[in-house]
């Protein structure tokens, strides 16, 4: 049964598309395919990029056997989901909610007819899946957020969102790895850096990871921030 | 190590190697030269490996001072180049003496020139690459364009490495008006009405003012979506034409984000990305659909010309 299709994107990329929906099992197949292709180290392949429901394979057309690559991708994509997880432990992310660090917490509480404490409880209750990493280095699209607090993004995006800001946009949640413009509703901030090129492992979250937020107070935020600054190269 | 002193940075002069491949699954853009063929040609001319970092010069060029004697070459866009006040050649290697002054003057054709220096530019690699990505402040000179007062460290110039003779015919033609770019349909041509590919080829597109290393906003025949302009975000290849709700395509270039949420009607073939990389605001593009065979033949011809040059070093 073919529940996927392989489409070329120009002469240097193939895209494997699974079912067009945002769903953990569809996403698991995309990530499984991407990891299999990365592990296979097919000559000429430059990059393999899993997203919500697809995988892009970038290759050098002059150094790749196109037919062999297509056959390989087709065979791997046809494999059923193995249901095994990534084998990586859940990433635990401390967040100082509300106040200056989470300027939209009150708005999300009003939207959901909950207290701020209840919004925090709802946001920390679930273990989220990292469906994909994109937008900027280390930005993981996490889901699925509880419907009650799933407030749409702001009508007018902020010009600058500080590093570590934790926001929601509908049923998605995420952490801003660098200062960028952004329209997500900001609930709080983590002292961890989602992306730090000077760290031994530059990326906090990879596609397929489980992510769990937990609440910390402002003193703890400052403590962890100071420690993690010490942990990276000056 | 010896280096180059930046007297004036120019409009947008960045350090680029062949790009930061292998990290797009973590959201890291590739960057790299907008015109990869001119970049490679410049390196070949001075006897560098093709992966050496060069300076990509955009529209208004820099003024530089060399601390030591070096073989250099400038390829890509046509600028009037002055070495210590005298005209210097384009597209061939030449020697600059220690303490000499290189200035990019009037630009005549094309948008981006590449300055290769024997030994290459030697800034630290970030995730395996020296390429500058300004938006994520990564690579190159502290992740930003060059500016007055910078000092760029150079690699060791290996005097035994042969330079290459300039090609008898240009490896890349600078864009004509309009620039002709060949595309292959997809990856989401079926997200558009049946006549959209015809519309794409029906008249030239203007490269809009909001065009940069991330992508070119194009103005021309409207491309109509079959079922809305939003898709579940997926990967965004180099040279792809993504189409937001306006129906006006955006051609994604070297600094593009790794993912995007708009349908993509067609993709410029690899061999034509060098021409695309020479375009800037106000230029025009005529798109045409080609066959896979034509795309491959064009790429092989380009590769052959570059290989002849690289192998035939004197």
Coordinates of C-alpha atoms in Angstrom, one line a residue:
Chain A
X1 CA 0.0 0.0 0.0
X2 CA 1.4 3.4 -0.9
X3 CA 0.3 6.0 1.5
X4 CA 3.1 8.3 0.5
X5 CA 4.4 9.9 -2.7
X6 CA 7.8 11.0 -3.8
X7 CA 8.0 14.2 -5.7
X8 CA 11.1 15.9 -7.1
X9 CA 11.9 19.5 -6.1
X10 CA 14.1 20.6 -9.0
X11 CA 17.1 18.4 -9.9
X12 CA 18.8 18.3 -6.5
X13 CA 16.0 17.3 -4.1
X14 CA 13.4 14.7 -3.5
X15 CA 10.4 15.2 -1.2
X16 CA 8.6 12.3 0.4
X17 CA 5.1 13.3 1.4
X18 CA 3.0 11.3 3.9
X19 CA -0.6 12.0 4.8
X20 CA -1.3 15.8 4.9
X21 CA -2.1 16.1 8.6
X22 CA -0.4 17.1 11.8
X23 CA -0.4 13.8 13.7
X24 CA 2.2 12.1 15.9
X25 CA 2.0 8.8 14.0
X26 CA 2.5 10.4 10.6
X27 CA 5.3 12.6 12.0
X28 CA 6.9 9.5 13.5
X29 CA 7.1 7.9 10.0
X30 CA 8.7 11.0 8.6
X31 CA 11.3 11.1 11.3
X32 CA 12.0 7.4 11.1
X33 CA 12.6 7.7 7.3
X34 CA 14.9 10.7 7.8
X35 CA 16.9 8.9 10.5
X36 CA 17.2 5.8 8.3
X37 CA 18.4 7.9 5.4
X38 CA 20.9 9.8 7.5
X39 CA 22.3 6.6 9.0
X40 CA 22.6 5.1 5.5
X41 CA 25.1 7.9 4.4
X42 CA 24.1 7.5 0.8
X43 CA 26.9 9.0 -1.4
X44 CA 26.0 12.4 -2.8
X45 CA 23.3 13.1 -0.2
X46 CA 23.9 16.5 1.4
X47 CA 21.1 16.9 3.9
X48 CA 17.9 15.1 5.1
X49 CA 15.2 17.3 6.6
X50 CA 12.1 15.8 8.3
X51 CA 9.1 18.1 8.8
X52 CA 5.5 17.5 10.1
X53 CA 4.6 15.0 7.4
X54 CA 7.3 15.0 4.9
X55 CA 11.0 14.5 4.4
X56 CA 13.3 16.4 2.0
X57 CA 16.4 14.7 0.7
X58 CA 19.0 17.2 -0.8
X59 CA 21.7 15.7 -3.0
X60 CA 24.4 16.7 -5.5
X61 CA 23.0 15.5 -8.9
X62 CA 26.5 15.1 -10.3
X63 CA 27.6 12.7 -7.5
X64 CA 24.4 10.8 -6.9
X65 CA 22.9 7.8 -8.7
X66 CA 19.4 9.3 -9.0
X67 CA 17.7 6.0 -9.8
X68 CA 19.4 4.2 -6.9
X69 CA 18.5 7.0 -4.5
X70 CA 14.9 7.0 -5.6
X71 CA 14.7 3.2 -5.1
X72 CA 16.3 3.5 -1.7
X73 CA 14.0 6.2 -0.6
X74 CA 11.0 4.4 -1.9
X75 CA 11.9 1.2 0.0
X76 CA 12.6 3.0 3.3
X77 CA 9.4 5.1 3.0
X78 CA 7.3 2.0 2.5
X79 CA 8.4 0.5 5.8
X80 CA 5.7 0.7 8.5
X81 CA 6.2 2.8 11.6
X82 CA 8.3 0.8 14.0
X83 CA 6.5 2.5 16.9
X84 CA 9.8 2.7 18.8
X85 CA 10.6 6.1 20.2
X86 CA 13.9 7.9 19.5
X87 CA 15.6 6.4 22.5
X88 CA 16.4 9.8 23.7
X89 CA 15.2 10.9 27.2
X90 CA 12.5 13.6 27.5
X91 CA 14.0 17.1 27.5
X92 CA 12.9 18.9 30.7
X93 CA 12.6 22.7 30.3
X94 CA 12.4 25.0 33.3
X95 CA 10.2 28.1 32.7
X96 CA 9.6 31.2 34.7
X97 CA 6.0 31.9 33.9
X98 CA 4.3 35.3 33.8
X99 CA 5.5 38.8 34.8
X100 CA 8.0 40.5 32.6
X101 CA 9.3 37.2 31.2
X102 CA 5.8 36.1 30.2
X103 CA 3.9 39.2 29.1
X104 CA 1.0 37.3 27.5
X105 CA 0.2 35.0 30.4
X106 CA -2.7 37.2 31.5
X107 CA -4.1 37.4 28.0
X108 CA -4.0 33.6 27.6
X109 CA -5.8 33.3 31.1
X110 CA -8.5 35.7 29.9
X111 CA -8.8 33.9 26.6
X112 CA -9.2 30.5 28.3
X113 CA -11.3 31.7 31.3
X114 CA -8.7 30.2 33.6
X115 CA -6.5 31.7 36.3
X116 CA -2.9 32.2 35.5
X117 CA -2.0 29.3 37.7
X118 CA -4.4 27.1 35.8
X119 CA -2.8 28.1 32.5
X120 CA 0.6 27.2 33.8
X121 CA -0.7 23.9 35.1
X122 CA -2.3 23.2 31.7
X123 CA 1.0 24.1 29.8
X124 CA 3.2 21.9 32.1
X125 CA 0.8 18.9 32.4
X126 CA 1.4 17.5 28.9
X127 CA 4.6 16.0 27.5
X128 CA 4.9 17.5 24.0
X129 CA 6.3 16.1 20.8
X130 CA 8.9 18.0 18.8
X131 CA 7.3 17.6 15.4
X132 CA 10.0 19.4 13.5
X133 CA 12.8 22.0 13.9
X134 CA 12.7 25.0 11.5
X135 CA 12.1 28.8 11.2
X136 CA 15.5 29.6 12.8
X137 CA 18.3 27.4 14.2
X138 CA 17.0 25.2 17.0
X139 CA 13.3 26.3 16.9
X140 CA 11.3 23.2 17.7
X141 CA 7.6 23.1 16.8
X142 CA 6.0 21.4 19.9
X143 CA 2.5 20.0 20.3
X144 CA -0.2 19.4 20.9
X145 CA -1.3 22.1 23.4
X146 CA -4.5 21.6 25.4
X147 CA -7.4 23.2 23.4
X148 CA -8.5 25.3 26.4
X149 CA -5.3 27.4 26.3
X150 CA -4.7 27.2 22.5
X151 CA -4.9 31.0 21.9
X152 CA -4.1 32.0 18.3
X153 CA -1.0 34.1 17.6
X154 CA -1.0 37.9 18.2
X155 CA -2.7 40.0 15.5
X156 CA 0.5 42.1 15.4
X157 CA 3.8 40.3 15.9
X158 CA 6.4 41.7 18.3
X159 CA 9.4 43.2 16.6
X160 CA 11.7 41.5 19.0
X161 CA 11.1 38.4 21.1
X162 CA 13.9 37.7 23.6
X163 CA 15.9 34.5 23.6
X164 CA 14.3 31.7 25.6
X165 CA 10.8 33.1 25.4
X166 CA 8.2 30.3 25.6
X167 CA 5.1 30.9 23.6
X168 CA 2.0 29.3 22.2
X169 CA 0.3 29.7 18.8
X170 CA -2.9 27.7 18.7
X171 CA -2.1 24.1 19.6
X172 CA 1.6 24.6 19.1
X173 CA 4.1 25.7 21.7
X174 CA 7.8 26.5 21.3
X175 CA 10.9 28.3 22.6
X176 CA 12.6 31.2 20.7
X177 CA 16.3 30.3 20.3
X178 CA 17.4 33.7 19.2
X179 CA 16.0 37.2 19.3
X180 CA 13.7 37.4 16.3
X181 CA 10.3 39.0 15.4
X182 CA 7.5 36.8 16.5
X183 CA 3.8 36.6 17.0
X184 CA 3.4 33.8 19.5
X185 CA 1.7 34.4 22.9
X186 CA 4.5 34.5 25.4
X187 CA 3.8 32.6 28.6
X188 CA 7.3 32.7 30.2
X189 CA 11.0 32.3 29.6
X190 CA 13.5 29.5 30.1
X191 CA 17.1 30.2 31.2
X192 CA 18.2 27.3 28.9
X193 CA 19.5 28.1 25.4
X194 CA 17.7 26.1 22.7
X195 CA 20.7 26.8 20.4
X196 CA 24.3 27.5 21.3
X197 CA 26.9 26.8 18.7
X198 CA 29.7 26.8 21.3
X199 CA 28.1 24.0 23.3
X200 CA 29.2 20.4 22.8
X201 CA 25.6 19.6 21.8
X202 CA 24.5 22.8 20.1
X203 CA 20.8 21.9 19.9
X204 CA 18.6 21.4 23.0
X205 CA 15.7 19.7 21.1
X206 CA 15.7 17.4 18.0
X207 CA 12.8 16.4 15.8
X208 CA 11.0 13.5 17.5
X209 CA 12.0 14.4 21.1
X210 CA 9.6 14.5 24.0
X211 CA 9.6 17.8 25.8
X212 CA 8.3 18.6 29.3
X213 CA 8.0 22.1 30.7
X214 CA 8.1 22.7 34.5
X215 CA 7.6 26.0 36.4
X216 CA 10.4 27.7 38.3
X217 CA 10.5 31.0 40.2
X218 CA 12.5 34.1 39.2
X219 CA 15.4 33.4 41.6
X220 CA 15.8 29.9 40.2
X221 CA 15.7 31.4 36.7
X222 CA 18.6 33.7 37.5
X223 CA 20.5 30.9 39.1
X224 CA 20.2 28.5 36.1
X225 CA 21.0 31.3 33.7
X226 CA 24.2 32.1 35.6
X227 CA 25.2 28.4 35.7
X228 CA 24.5 27.8 32.0
X229 CA 26.5 30.9 31.1
X230 CA 29.4 29.4 33.0
X231 CA 29.0 26.1 31.2
X232 CA 29.6 27.5 27.8
X233 CA 32.8 28.8 26.4
X234 CA 33.5 32.4 27.3
Chain B
X1 CA 48.6 35.4 10.6
X2 CA 48.5 38.1 7.9
X3 CA 45.2 39.6 6.9
X4 CA 43.2 42.2 5.2
X5 CA 42.1 45.5 6.7
X6 CA 38.7 46.8 5.8
X7 CA 38.7 50.5 5.0
X8 CA 35.1 50.5 3.8
X9 CA 32.7 47.5 4.1
X10 CA 30.6 48.3 1.1
X11 CA 26.9 47.7 1.0
X12 CA 26.9 44.0 1.9
X13 CA 30.2 42.2 1.8
X14 CA 30.1 38.8 3.5
X15 CA 32.4 35.8 3.9
X16 CA 31.1 32.8 2.1
X17 CA 32.3 29.2 1.6
X18 CA 30.1 26.5 0.0
X19 CA 27.6 26.7 2.8
X20 CA 26.5 25.1 6.1
X21 CA 25.2 21.8 4.8
X22 CA 23.9 19.0 7.1
X23 CA 22.0 21.0 9.8
X24 CA 18.8 21.9 8.0
X25 CA 17.0 19.3 10.1
X26 CA 17.9 21.6 13.1
X27 CA 16.6 24.7 11.4
X28 CA 20.1 26.0 10.4
X29 CA 20.0 27.7 7.0
X30 CA 22.7 26.7 4.4
X31 CA 23.8 30.2 3.4
X32 CA 26.8 30.0 1.0
X33 CA 27.5 32.0 -2.2
X34 CA 24.5 33.4 -4.2
X35 CA 26.4 32.6 -7.4
X36 CA 28.2 29.3 -6.5
X37 CA 29.9 29.1 -9.9
X38 CA 31.6 32.4 -9.7
X39 CA 32.7 31.6 -6.2
X40 CA 34.3 28.3 -7.4
X41 CA 35.8 30.0 -10.4
X42 CA 37.5 32.6 -8.2
X43 CA 39.0 29.9 -6.0
X44 CA 40.2 28.0 -9.0
X45 CA 41.9 31.0 -10.4
X46 CA 44.0 31.6 -7.3
X47 CA 44.7 27.9 -6.7
X48 CA 42.4 27.4 -3.7
X49 CA 40.3 24.4 -3.0
X50 CA 36.7 25.0 -4.1
X51 CA 35.6 25.0 -0.4
X52 CA 37.8 28.0 0.5
X53 CA 36.0 31.1 1.8
X54 CA 35.8 34.1 -0.4
X55 CA 34.3 37.6 0.0
X56 CA 30.9 38.0 -1.7
X57 CA 30.6 41.7 -2.7
X58 CA 27.1 43.1 -3.3
X59 CA 26.1 46.1 -5.5
X60 CA 28.4 48.6 -3.8
X61 CA 31.9 47.1 -3.2
X62 CA 34.4 47.5 -0.4
X63 CA 37.8 49.1 0.0
X64 CA 40.5 46.8 1.4
X65 CA 44.2 46.8 2.3
X66 CA 46.3 43.7 2.1
X67 CA 48.9 43.2 4.8
X68 CA 51.1 40.9 2.8
X69 CA 51.6 39.9 -0.9
X70 CA 48.8 37.7 -2.2
X71 CA 47.5 36.3 -5.4
X72 CA 43.8 37.3 -5.8
X73 CA 41.0 37.1 -8.4
X74 CA 37.7 38.7 -8.8
X75 CA 34.8 37.0 -10.6
X76 CA 31.1 37.4 -11.0
X77 CA 29.5 40.8 -11.4
X78 CA 31.5 43.4 -13.4
X79 CA 32.9 46.1 -11.2
X80 CA 35.6 48.6 -12.1
X81 CA 38.4 47.5 -9.7
X82 CA 41.3 49.7 -8.8
X83 CA 44.5 48.4 -7.3
X84 CA 46.5 51.4 -5.8
X85 CA 44.6 53.7 -8.1
X86 CA 45.2 51.7 -11.3
X87 CA 42.6 49.5 -13.1
X88 CA 42.9 45.8 -12.2
X89 CA 41.7 42.9 -14.3
X90 CA 38.5 40.8 -13.7
X91 CA 38.4 37.0 -14.1
X92 CA 42.1 36.4 -13.9
X93 CA 44.6 35.9 -11.1
X94 CA 47.0 38.8 -10.3
X95 CA 49.4 39.6 -7.6
X96 CA 48.8 42.3 -5.0
X97 CA 51.9 43.6 -3.1
X98 CA 52.0 44.0 0.7
X99 CA 50.2 47.2 1.9
X100 CA 48.4 47.6 -1.4
X101 CA 44.9 49.1 -1.6
X102 CA 42.0 47.4 -3.5
X103 CA 38.9 49.4 -4.3
X104 CA 35.7 48.3 -5.9
X105 CA 34.3 51.1 -8.0
X106 CA 31.5 51.5 -10.5
X107 CA 29.4 48.3 -11.0
X108 CA 28.4 47.7 -14.7
X109 CA 26.6 44.3 -14.8
X110 CA 25.5 41.6 -12.4
X111 CA 24.9 42.1 -8.6
X112 CA 27.6 40.0 -6.8
X113 CA 31.3 39.7 -7.3
X114 CA 33.6 37.2 -5.6
X115 CA 37.0 38.0 -4.3
X116 CA 39.2 35.0 -3.8
X117 CA 42.5 35.3 -2.0
X118 CA 45.2 32.6 -2.2
X119 CA 45.0 30.8 1.2
X120 CA 41.4 31.7 1.6
X121 CA 39.7 33.7 4.4
X122 CA 40.3 32.0 7.7
X123 CA 37.6 32.9 10.2
X124 CA 36.5 30.1 12.6
X125 CA 34.1 27.6 11.3
X126 CA 30.6 27.5 12.9
X127 CA 28.9 24.1 12.5
X128 CA 31.5 23.2 9.9
X129 CA 31.2 26.3 7.7
X130 CA 32.7 29.8 7.5
X131 CA 29.6 31.1 5.6
X132 CA 28.0 34.2 7.0
X133 CA 24.2 34.0 7.8
X134 CA 23.4 37.5 8.9
X135 CA 19.9 36.9 10.2
X136 CA 21.0 34.2 12.6
X137 CA 24.3 36.1 13.3
X138 CA 26.3 33.0 12.4
X139 CA 29.6 32.4 10.7
X140 CA 31.9 34.8 8.8
X141 CA 32.9 38.0 10.7
X142 CA 30.9 37.7 13.9
X143 CA 27.8 36.8 11.8
X144 CA 27.6 40.1 10.1
X145 CA 28.7 41.9 7.0
X146 CA 32.2 43.5 6.9
X147 CA 32.6 47.1 8.1
X148 CA 35.2 49.7 8.5
X149 CA 37.9 48.7 11.0
X150 CA 37.5 45.0 10.6
X151 CA 40.6 42.8 10.1
X152 CA 40.1 39.6 8.3
X153 CA 42.6 36.8 8.9
X154 CA 43.8 34.9 5.9
X155 CA 44.9 31.3 5.6
X156 CA 48.4 30.2 4.6
X157 CA 49.2 31.0 1.0
X158 CA 50.8 27.9 -0.5
X159 CA 53.1 29.2 -3.2
X160 CA 53.4 25.8 -4.7
X161 CA 49.7 25.7 -5.6
X162 CA 49.2 26.6 -9.3
X163 CA 46.9 29.3 -10.4
X164 CA 44.5 28.6 -13.3
X165 CA 44.4 30.4 -16.6
X166 CA 41.2 32.4 -17.2
X167 CA 38.6 30.5 -19.2
X168 CA 38.4 31.2 -22.9
X169 CA 34.7 31.6 -22.6
X170 CA 32.7 32.7 -19.6
X171 CA 31.6 29.8 -17.4
X172 CA 28.6 31.8 -16.3
X173 CA 26.9 34.4 -18.5
X174 CA 25.8 37.5 -16.5
X175 CA 22.0 37.8 -16.7
X176 CA 20.5 39.2 -19.9
X177 CA 17.3 41.2 -19.8
X178 CA 15.3 39.3 -18.9
X179 CA 17.4 36.6 -17.2
X180 CA 16.4 33.2 -18.5
X181 CA 15.9 30.7 -15.7
X182 CA 14.8 27.1 -16.4
X183 CA 12.6 25.4 -13.9
X184 CA 11.2 21.9 -13.1
X185 CA 7.6 21.7 -11.9
X186 CA 7.1 20.8 -8.3
X187 CA 7.3 19.9 -5.5
X188 CA 3.7 21.1 -5.2
X189 CA 2.7 22.1 -8.8
X190 CA -0.6 20.3 -8.1
X191 CA -1.5 22.8 -5.4
X192 CA -2.1 25.3 -8.3
X193 CA -4.7 25.6 -11.0
X194 CA -4.0 23.8 -14.2
X195 CA -2.9 26.9 -16.1
X196 CA -0.5 28.2 -13.4
X197 CA 2.6 26.8 -15.0
X198 CA 1.6 28.4 -18.3
X199 CA 1.1 31.7 -16.4
X200 CA 4.6 31.4 -14.9
X201 CA 6.1 31.3 -18.4
X202 CA 3.7 33.8 -20.0
X203 CA 5.6 37.0 -19.2
X204 CA 8.7 38.2 -17.3
X205 CA 8.7 38.8 -13.6
X206 CA 10.3 41.8 -12.0
X207 CA 12.7 41.3 -9.0
X208 CA 11.1 43.5 -6.3
X209 CA 12.8 45.9 -4.0
X210 CA 12.3 43.6 -1.0
X211 CA 14.8 41.1 -2.4
X212 CA 17.9 39.9 -0.6
X213 CA 20.1 36.8 0.1
X214 CA 17.0 35.1 1.6
X215 CA 14.9 35.4 -1.5
X216 CA 13.6 37.5 -4.4
X217 CA 10.0 38.8 -4.2
X218 CA 8.8 38.7 -7.8
X219 CA 6.1 40.8 -9.5
X220 CA 4.4 39.4 -12.6
X221 CA 1.6 37.1 -13.8
X222 CA -0.5 35.9 -10.8
X223 CA -0.3 32.2 -9.9
X224 CA -3.6 30.9 -8.7
X225 CA -3.8 28.3 -5.9
X226 CA -6.2 25.3 -6.4
X227 CA -7.0 25.0 -2.7
X228 CA -5.7 27.8 -0.5
X229 CA -2.2 29.2 0.1
X230 CA -1.4 27.4 3.3
X231 CA 0.2 24.0 3.6
X232 CA 1.6 22.2 6.5
X233 CA 5.1 23.6 6.8
X234 CA 7.7 21.6 5.0
X235 CA 11.3 22.0 3.7
X236 CA 12.2 24.8 1.3
X237 CA 14.9 23.9 -1.3
X238 CA 17.3 26.3 -2.9
X239 CA 15.7 27.9 -6.0
X240 CA 12.2 27.0 -5.2
X241 CA 9.3 29.3 -6.1
X242 CA 7.0 29.5 -3.1
X243 CA 3.7 31.3 -3.6
X244 CA 1.9 33.1 -0.8
X245 CA -1.8 34.1 -1.0
X246 CA -1.0 37.1 -3.2
X247 CA -0.2 34.8 -6.1
X248 CA 3.2 36.5 -6.5
X249 CA 6.0 34.0 -6.2
X250 CA 9.1 34.3 -4.0
X251 CA 12.3 32.7 -5.3
X252 CA 14.2 31.3 -2.4
X253 CA 17.9 31.9 -2.4
X254 CA 21.0 31.0 -0.3
X255 CA 19.9 32.4 3.1
X256 CA 16.4 31.0 3.0
X257 CA 14.8 29.6 6.1
X258 CA 14.9 25.8 6.2
X259 CA 11.1 25.4 6.2
X260 CA 8.0 27.3 5.1
X261 CA 4.3 27.1 4.9
X262 CA 3.5 28.1 1.3
X263 CA 2.9 25.9 -1.7
X264 CA 5.8 25.7 -4.1
X265 CA 5.0 25.6 -7.8
X266 CA 8.4 25.0 -9.4
X267 CA 12.2 24.9 -8.7
X268 CA 15.0 26.6 -10.7
X269 CA 17.4 24.0 -12.0
X270 CA 20.9 23.8 -10.4
X271 CA 22.8 25.0 -13.5
X272 CA 20.8 28.3 -13.6
X273 CA 21.3 29.2 -9.9
X274 CA 24.5 31.1 -10.8
X275 CA 22.6 33.4 -13.1
X276 CA 19.8 33.8 -10.5
X277 CA 22.5 34.7 -7.9
X278 CA 23.5 37.7 -10.1
X279 CA 20.1 39.3 -10.0
X280 CA 19.0 42.2 -7.9
X281 CA 16.0 44.6 -7.5
X282 CA 14.8 45.9 -10.8
X283 CA 16.1 43.0 -12.9
X284 CA 13.6 40.8 -14.8
X285 CA 13.3 37.0 -15.1
X286 CA 11.7 34.9 -17.9
X287 CA 11.0 31.4 -16.6
X288 CA 10.7 28.3 -18.8
X289 CA 10.0 24.7 -17.9
X290 CA 12.7 22.3 -19.1
X291 CA 13.1 18.5 -19.1
X292 CA 15.1 16.6 -16.5
X293 CA 17.5 15.7 -19.4
X294 CA 18.1 19.4 -20.2
X295 CA 18.7 20.2 -16.6
X296 CA 21.3 17.5 -16.2
X297 CA 23.0 18.4 -19.6
X298 CA 23.3 22.0 -18.5
X299 CA 24.8 21.0 -15.2
X300 CA 27.3 18.6 -16.7
X301 CA 28.4 21.3 -19.3
X302 CA 28.9 23.8 -16.4
X303 CA 30.8 21.2 -14.3
X304 CA 33.0 20.2 -17.3
X305 CA 34.0 23.9 -17.9
X306 CA 34.9 24.3 -14.2
X307 CA 36.8 21.0 -14.1
X308 CA 38.9 21.8 -17.2
X309 CA 39.9 25.0 -15.4
X310 CA 40.7 23.3 -12.1
X311 CA 42.6 20.5 -13.8
X312 CA 44.4 22.7 -16.2
X313 CA 46.1 24.8 -13.6
X314 CA 49.5 26.0 -14.7

